[in-house]
Every structure is written in structure tokens, then in C-alpha cells.
Amino acid sequence: EDQVTQSPEALRLQEGESSSLNCSYTVSGLRGLFWYRQDPGKGPEFLFTLYSAGEEKEKERLKATLTKKESFLHITAPKPEDSATYLCAGKNNAGNMLTFGGGTRLMVKP
Amino acid sequence: DAGVTQSPTHLIKTRGQQVTLRCSPKSGHDTVSWYQQALGQGPQFIFQYYEEEERQRGNFPDRFSGHQFPNYSSELNVNALLLGDSALYLCASSSGQAETQYFGPGTRLLVL
């Protein structure tokens, strides 16, 4: 059974303090590793898709990387508006469902 | 370009009742997936519809059923509601075999 685990569960940063969020996965025949951002009471907003180990993608202050067992979401010089829950999810080679981790709740203080 | 829309936004039901949630996919998308998200947890896959048929199903009981219409919109039905069915229900749409799923704002269901 596919499994995705995110750490830490919660992370408090000062504005400008860079850090990384971890996503460990056991997904049979990974067909994609996805990162989403979710604001309270709203649906997840798509950020990145990574397909193979060594791949990196960037968007503003966010950079996602992928290894054979983990993915990292690096946040450089975060701002208060980056505060949200960040979700990662894997898709296997047997279907189309996303298996999500529990999320990391990021709080950036000014 | 309209994104994924869901209705209603909020719903309160009592145990044993039945509920129907609705989803319209993003323009150009033909595949709809439904997820249940309990408070403080990640979404869990319920099922996916493509070409008006259930293509894949997660570990949810038969009380959860769905339908997809010719215009690609979809409904999620839950019968015999339990307190544990209280959650945010998310609809996601995608295009054919494309990997990325785009989510709607969700329907918050409270079962009393």
C-alpha cells in the first residue's frame, strides 16, 4: 500500500528565515510527486509536479526537489503570505488516485 | 477561465440522512475525482469518474456513490450519514491521462 509522510507537522518561521519541508514516500512505480498549497477552509492549490529523481522546479520563493525516497519543498526568505498548509501527494503506476501526506502547517511571522 | 466549482459550500445534516454534493470541472477537463478531508488531515481518495463511469475507487463503503453526467459534471452521494462523515469534500478535475488534478473549494459537511 502506498504511503506518504510529511514532516514536520507544523513549522514556525520568522520572515526571511529559510527552511525545508520533507515528504517521504513509498509509492509503487511513482508516476508523479505533487505539491499543493492549502489555505484554511479552501481547496488545495497546485504548485509543482516532479516525475523523476534529480528533478527540481521553482516558483517564486519555493523550490521542490525529488529523490528516490523523498521530496523537499525549500522556502527561501519566506513572507507572512506564505503561511499555509503544504501537502504532498504521490501517484502510482496502477491508477489515477493521489495518496496524500498529512501536510505541514507553515506559519511565517513578520 | 472558470476553475473547478462545487456546491453547496456548506451543509448541515443529521445522522441517517442522505446528501448530494455537486462538482463542475475546469473547462476542457473530462475526469473528476472526489476526496474526503477530515480536519487536520490530508485528503483521502474516494473515487474517480471518466466517461460517465467509475474508473477507480478508494477504501470507502458503498454508502458513498457517484455519478458523472455527459457534460462531465459530477455528483457525490452519501447515504445513511454517520458523525464520522463530517469533513471537507473536495472535487478535483483533470484532462484524460494528464497527471495534474486541480481542486475546487470544497463542500464542508457537518453531520449532527
PDB file of N, CA and C in Angstrom, chain A residues 1 31-32 34 36 38 41-46 49 51 87 91-92 94-103, chain B residues 33 35 37 40-45 48 55-56 58-59 88 90 97-106 108:
ATOM      1  N   GLU A   1       0.846  -1.206   0.000  1.00  0.00           N
ATOM      2  CA  GLU A   1       0.000   0.000   0.000  1.00  0.00           C
ATOM      3  C   GLU A   1       0.878   1.251   0.000  1.00  0.00           C
ATOM      4  N   ARG A  31       4.506   7.698 -10.504  1.00  0.00           N
ATOM      5  CA  ARG A  31       4.231   8.352 -11.785  1.00  0.00           C
ATOM      6  C   ARG A  31       4.200   9.866 -11.647  1.00  0.00           C
ATOM      7  N   GLY A  32       4.366  10.340 -10.410  1.00  0.00           N
ATOM      8  CA  GLY A  32       4.381  11.778 -10.196  1.00  0.00           C
ATOM      9  C   GLY A  32       4.318  12.074  -8.712  1.00  0.00           C
ATOM     10  N   PHE A  34       3.457  15.307  -6.267  1.00  0.00           N
ATOM     11  CA  PHE A  34       2.768  16.593  -6.405  1.00  0.00           C
ATOM     12  C   PHE A  34       2.863  17.380  -5.108  1.00  0.00           C
ATOM     13  N   TYR A  36       1.012  20.732  -3.224  1.00  0.00           N
ATOM     14  CA  TYR A  36      -0.112  21.657  -3.214  1.00  0.00           C
ATOM     15  C   TYR A  36       0.009  22.568  -2.001  1.00  0.00           C
ATOM     16  N   GLN A  38      -2.530  24.731   0.633  1.00  0.00           N
ATOM     17  CA  GLN A  38      -3.937  24.824   1.034  1.00  0.00           C
ATOM     18  C   GLN A  38      -4.095  25.882   2.116  1.00  0.00           C
ATOM     19  N   GLY A  41      -9.819  26.353   5.098  1.00  0.00           N
ATOM     20  CA  GLY A  41     -11.177  26.316   4.574  1.00  0.00           C
ATOM     21  C   GLY A  41     -11.274  26.323   3.064  1.00  0.00           C
ATOM     22  N   LYS A  42     -10.146  26.196   2.366  1.00  0.00           N
ATOM     23  CA  LYS A  42     -10.159  26.229   0.896  1.00  0.00           C
ATOM     24  C   LYS A  42      -9.605  24.940   0.315  1.00  0.00           C
ATOM     25  N   GLY A  43      -9.774  24.780  -0.996  1.00  0.00           N
ATOM     26  CA  GLY A  43      -9.232  23.616  -1.663  1.00  0.00           C
ATOM     27  C   GLY A  43      -7.751  23.754  -1.939  1.00  0.00           C
ATOM     28  N   PRO A  44      -7.045  22.638  -2.098  1.00  0.00           N
ATOM     29  CA  PRO A  44      -5.612  22.683  -2.414  1.00  0.00           C
ATOM     30  C   PRO A  44      -5.350  23.378  -3.749  1.00  0.00           C
ATOM     31  N   GLU A  45      -4.283  24.178  -3.765  1.00  0.00           N
ATOM     32  CA  GLU A  45      -3.855  24.884  -4.974  1.00  0.00           C
ATOM     33  C   GLU A  45      -2.587  24.231  -5.488  1.00  0.00           C
ATOM     34  N   PHE A  46      -2.592  23.831  -6.759  1.00  0.00           N
ATOM     35  CA  PHE A  46      -1.456  23.127  -7.342  1.00  0.00           C
ATOM     36  C   PHE A  46      -0.212  24.005  -7.392  1.00  0.00           C
ATOM     37  N   THR A  49       4.677  19.504 -10.039  1.00  0.00           N
ATOM     38  CA  THR A  49       4.735  18.067 -10.274  1.00  0.00           C
ATOM     39  C   THR A  49       6.179  17.693 -10.575  1.00  0.00           C
ATOM     40  N   TYR A  51       8.669  14.279 -11.584  1.00  0.00           N
ATOM     41  CA  TYR A  51       8.479  12.954 -12.164  1.00  0.00           C
ATOM     42  C   TYR A  51       9.635  11.999 -11.920  1.00  0.00           C
ATOM     43  N   LEU A  87       0.827  20.411   1.177  1.00  0.00           N
ATOM     44  CA  LEU A  87       0.512  19.000   1.031  1.00  0.00           C
ATOM     45  C   LEU A  87       1.352  18.387  -0.081  1.00  0.00           C
ATOM     46  N   LYS A  91       1.379   9.632  -6.979  1.00  0.00           N
ATOM     47  CA  LYS A  91       0.506   8.857  -7.856  1.00  0.00           C
ATOM     48  C   LYS A  91       1.302   7.656  -8.340  1.00  0.00           C
ATOM     49  N   ASN A  92       0.692   6.439  -8.243  1.00  0.00           N
ATOM     50  CA  ASN A  92       1.428   5.245  -8.646  1.00  0.00           C
ATOM     51  C   ASN A  92       1.126   4.871 -10.086  1.00  0.00           C
ATOM     52  N   ALA A  94      -0.486   2.302 -11.128  1.00  0.00           N
ATOM     53  CA  ALA A  94      -1.643   1.416 -11.284  1.00  0.00           C
ATOM     54  C   ALA A  94      -2.951   2.174 -11.446  1.00  0.00           C
ATOM     55  N   GLY A  95      -2.945   3.475 -11.275  1.00  0.00           N
ATOM     56  CA  GLY A  95      -4.204   4.204 -11.356  1.00  0.00           C
ATOM     57  C   GLY A  95      -3.997   5.699 -11.347  1.00  0.00           C
ATOM     58  N   ASN A  96      -5.060   6.403 -10.970  1.00  0.00           N
ATOM     59  CA  ASN A  96      -5.042   7.855 -11.055  1.00  0.00           C
ATOM     60  C   ASN A  96      -5.274   8.550  -9.728  1.00  0.00           C
ATOM     61  N   MET A  97      -5.346   7.784  -8.646  1.00  0.00           N
ATOM     62  CA  MET A  97      -5.591   8.407  -7.354  1.00  0.00           C
ATOM     63  C   MET A  97      -4.330   9.042  -6.810  1.00  0.00           C
ATOM     64  N   LEU A  98      -4.499  10.120  -6.056  1.00  0.00           N
ATOM     65  CA  LEU A  98      -3.412  10.745  -5.330  1.00  0.00           C
ATOM     66  C   LEU A  98      -3.434  10.248  -3.894  1.00  0.00           C
ATOM     67  N   THR A  99      -2.265   9.818  -3.381  1.00  0.00           N
ATOM     68  CA  THR A  99      -2.122   9.462  -1.980  1.00  0.00           C
ATOM     69  C   THR A  99      -1.418  10.625  -1.288  1.00  0.00           C
ATOM     70  N   PHE A 100      -2.120  11.264  -0.365  1.00  0.00           N
ATOM     71  CA  PHE A 100      -1.621  12.466   0.289  1.00  0.00           C
ATOM     72  C   PHE A 100      -0.944  12.162   1.616  1.00  0.00           C
ATOM     73  N   GLY A 101       0.024  13.006   1.963  1.00  0.00           N
ATOM     74  CA  GLY A 101       0.545  13.050   3.310  1.00  0.00           C
ATOM     75  C   GLY A 101      -0.373  13.907   4.173  1.00  0.00           C
ATOM     76  N   GLY A 102      -0.036  14.000   5.464  1.00  0.00           N
ATOM     77  CA  GLY A 102      -0.874  14.741   6.390  1.00  0.00           C
ATOM     78  C   GLY A 102      -0.702  16.251   6.320  1.00  0.00           C
ATOM     79  N   GLY A 103       0.324  16.695   5.599  1.00  0.00           N
ATOM     80  CA  GLY A 103       0.544  18.128   5.439  1.00  0.00           C
ATOM     81  C   GLY A 103       1.487  18.719   6.477  1.00  0.00           C
TER      82      GLY A 103
ATOM     83  N   SER B  33     -12.423  13.579  -9.837  1.00  0.00           N
ATOM     84  CA  SER B  33     -12.093  12.755  -8.673  1.00  0.00           C
ATOM     85  C   SER B  33     -12.668  13.420  -7.428  1.00  0.00           C
ATOM     86  N   TYR B  35     -12.466  13.556  -3.091  1.00  0.00           N
ATOM     87  CA  TYR B  35     -11.652  13.291  -1.925  1.00  0.00           C
ATOM     88  C   TYR B  35     -12.391  13.753  -0.674  1.00  0.00           C
ATOM     89  N   GLN B  37     -11.586  15.115   3.205  1.00  0.00           N
ATOM     90  CA  GLN B  37     -10.521  15.635   4.045  1.00  0.00           C
ATOM     91  C   GLN B  37     -11.060  15.927   5.444  1.00  0.00           C
ATOM     92  N   GLY B  40      -7.518  18.663   9.864  1.00  0.00           N
ATOM     93  CA  GLY B  40      -6.137  18.443  10.254  1.00  0.00           C
ATOM     94  C   GLY B  40      -5.449  17.289   9.540  1.00  0.00           C
ATOM     95  N   GLN B  41      -6.096  16.696   8.549  1.00  0.00           N
ATOM     96  CA  GLN B  41      -5.511  15.568   7.824  1.00  0.00           C
ATOM     97  C   GLN B  41      -5.414  15.870   6.336  1.00  0.00           C
ATOM     98  N   GLY B  42      -4.685  15.025   5.626  1.00  0.00           N
ATOM     99  CA  GLY B  42      -4.620  15.158   4.184  1.00  0.00           C
ATOM    100  C   GLY B  42      -5.853  14.549   3.529  1.00  0.00           C
ATOM    101  N   PRO B  43      -6.159  14.945   2.297  1.00  0.00           N
ATOM    102  CA  PRO B  43      -7.312  14.375   1.592  1.00  0.00           C
ATOM    103  C   PRO B  43      -7.150  12.878   1.352  1.00  0.00           C
ATOM    104  N   GLN B  44      -8.293  12.176   1.371  1.00  0.00           N
ATOM    105  CA  GLN B  44      -8.308  10.736   1.064  1.00  0.00           C
ATOM    106  C   GLN B  44      -9.182  10.507  -0.162  1.00  0.00           C
ATOM    107  N   PHE B  45      -8.677   9.700  -1.084  1.00  0.00           N
ATOM    108  CA  PHE B  45      -9.349   9.445  -2.352  1.00  0.00           C
ATOM    109  C   PHE B  45     -10.605   8.602  -2.155  1.00  0.00           C
ATOM    110  N   GLN B  48     -12.981   8.071  -8.725  1.00  0.00           N
ATOM    111  CA  GLN B  48     -12.758   8.899  -9.908  1.00  0.00           C
ATOM    112  C   GLN B  48     -13.714   8.476 -11.016  1.00  0.00           C
ATOM    113  N   ARG B  55     -13.955   4.879 -12.556  1.00  0.00           N
ATOM    114  CA  ARG B  55     -12.734   4.283 -13.090  1.00  0.00           C
ATOM    115  C   ARG B  55     -11.870   3.679 -11.980  1.00  0.00           C
ATOM    116  N   GLN B  56     -11.897   4.287 -10.801  1.00  0.00           N
ATOM    117  CA  GLN B  56     -11.107   3.786  -9.694  1.00  0.00           C
ATOM    118  C   GLN B  56     -11.794   4.189  -8.399  1.00  0.00           C
ATOM    119  N   GLY B  58     -11.411   4.236  -3.954  1.00  0.00           N
ATOM    120  CA  GLY B  58     -10.596   4.103  -2.755  1.00  0.00           C
ATOM    121  C   GLY B  58     -11.314   3.245  -1.717  1.00  0.00           C
ATOM    122  N   ASN B  59     -10.795   3.242  -0.486  1.00  0.00           N
ATOM    123  CA  ASN B  59     -11.349   2.395   0.574  1.00  0.00           C
ATOM    124  C   ASN B  59     -12.513   3.070   1.287  1.00  0.00           C
ATOM    125  N   LEU B  88     -14.438  17.993   4.939  1.00  0.00           N
ATOM    126  CA  LEU B  88     -14.434  18.816   3.734  1.00  0.00           C
ATOM    127  C   LEU B  88     -14.369  17.874   2.541  1.00  0.00           C
ATOM    128  N   LEU B  90     -13.780  17.371  -1.316  1.00  0.00           N
ATOM    129  CA  LEU B  90     -13.093  18.061  -2.403  1.00  0.00           C
ATOM    130  C   LEU B  90     -13.312  17.341  -3.718  1.00  0.00           C
ATOM    131  N   GLN B  97      -5.536  11.513 -19.463  1.00  0.00           N
ATOM    132  CA  GLN B  97      -4.447  10.880 -18.747  1.00  0.00           C
ATOM    133  C   GLN B  97      -3.470  11.881 -18.152  1.00  0.00           C
ATOM    134  N   ALA B  98      -3.785  13.181 -18.269  1.00  0.00           N
ATOM    135  CA  ALA B  98      -2.904  14.198 -17.696  1.00  0.00           C
ATOM    136  C   ALA B  98      -2.752  13.964 -16.201  1.00  0.00           C
ATOM    137  N   GLU B  99      -1.569  14.193 -15.682  1.00  0.00           N
ATOM    138  CA  GLU B  99      -1.276  13.826 -14.313  1.00  0.00           C
ATOM    139  C   GLU B  99      -1.846  14.780 -13.279  1.00  0.00           C
ATOM    140  N   THR B 100      -1.899  16.064 -13.606  1.00  0.00           N
ATOM    141  CA  THR B 100      -2.224  17.047 -12.582  1.00  0.00           C
ATOM    142  C   THR B 100      -3.718  17.172 -12.361  1.00  0.00           C
ATOM    143  N   GLN B 101      -4.130  17.126 -11.093  1.00  0.00           N
ATOM    144  CA  GLN B 101      -5.521  17.325 -10.708  1.00  0.00           C
ATOM    145  C   GLN B 101      -5.652  18.707 -10.060  1.00  0.00           C
ATOM    146  N   TYR B 102      -6.691  19.424 -10.469  1.00  0.00           N
ATOM    147  CA  TYR B 102      -6.959  20.761  -9.952  1.00  0.00           C
ATOM    148  C   TYR B 102      -8.200  20.705  -9.071  1.00  0.00           C
ATOM    149  N   PHE B 103      -8.085  21.274  -7.879  1.00  0.00           N
ATOM    150  CA  PHE B 103      -9.131  21.129  -6.886  1.00  0.00           C
ATOM    151  C   PHE B 103     -10.084  22.322  -6.853  1.00  0.00           C
ATOM    152  N   GLY B 104     -11.326  22.013  -6.475  1.00  0.00           N
ATOM    153  CA  GLY B 104     -12.303  23.043  -6.203  1.00  0.00           C
ATOM    154  C   GLY B 104     -12.207  23.500  -4.752  1.00  0.00           C
ATOM    155  N   PRO B 105     -13.077  24.434  -4.348  1.00  0.00           N
ATOM    156  CA  PRO B 105     -13.012  24.994  -3.000  1.00  0.00           C
ATOM    157  C   PRO B 105     -13.535  24.057  -1.914  1.00  0.00           C
ATOM    158  N   GLY B 106     -14.267  23.018  -2.321  1.00  0.00           N
ATOM    159  CA  GLY B 106     -14.761  22.056  -1.347  1.00  0.00           C
ATOM    160  C   GLY B 106     -16.151  22.364  -0.822  1.00  0.00           C
ATOM    161  N   ARG B 108     -18.119  21.852   2.809  1.00  0.00           N
ATOM    162  CA  ARG B 108     -17.950  21.491   4.222  1.00  0.00           C
ATOM    163  C   ARG B 108     -19.238  20.847   4.701  1.00  0.00           C
TER     164      ARG B 108
END
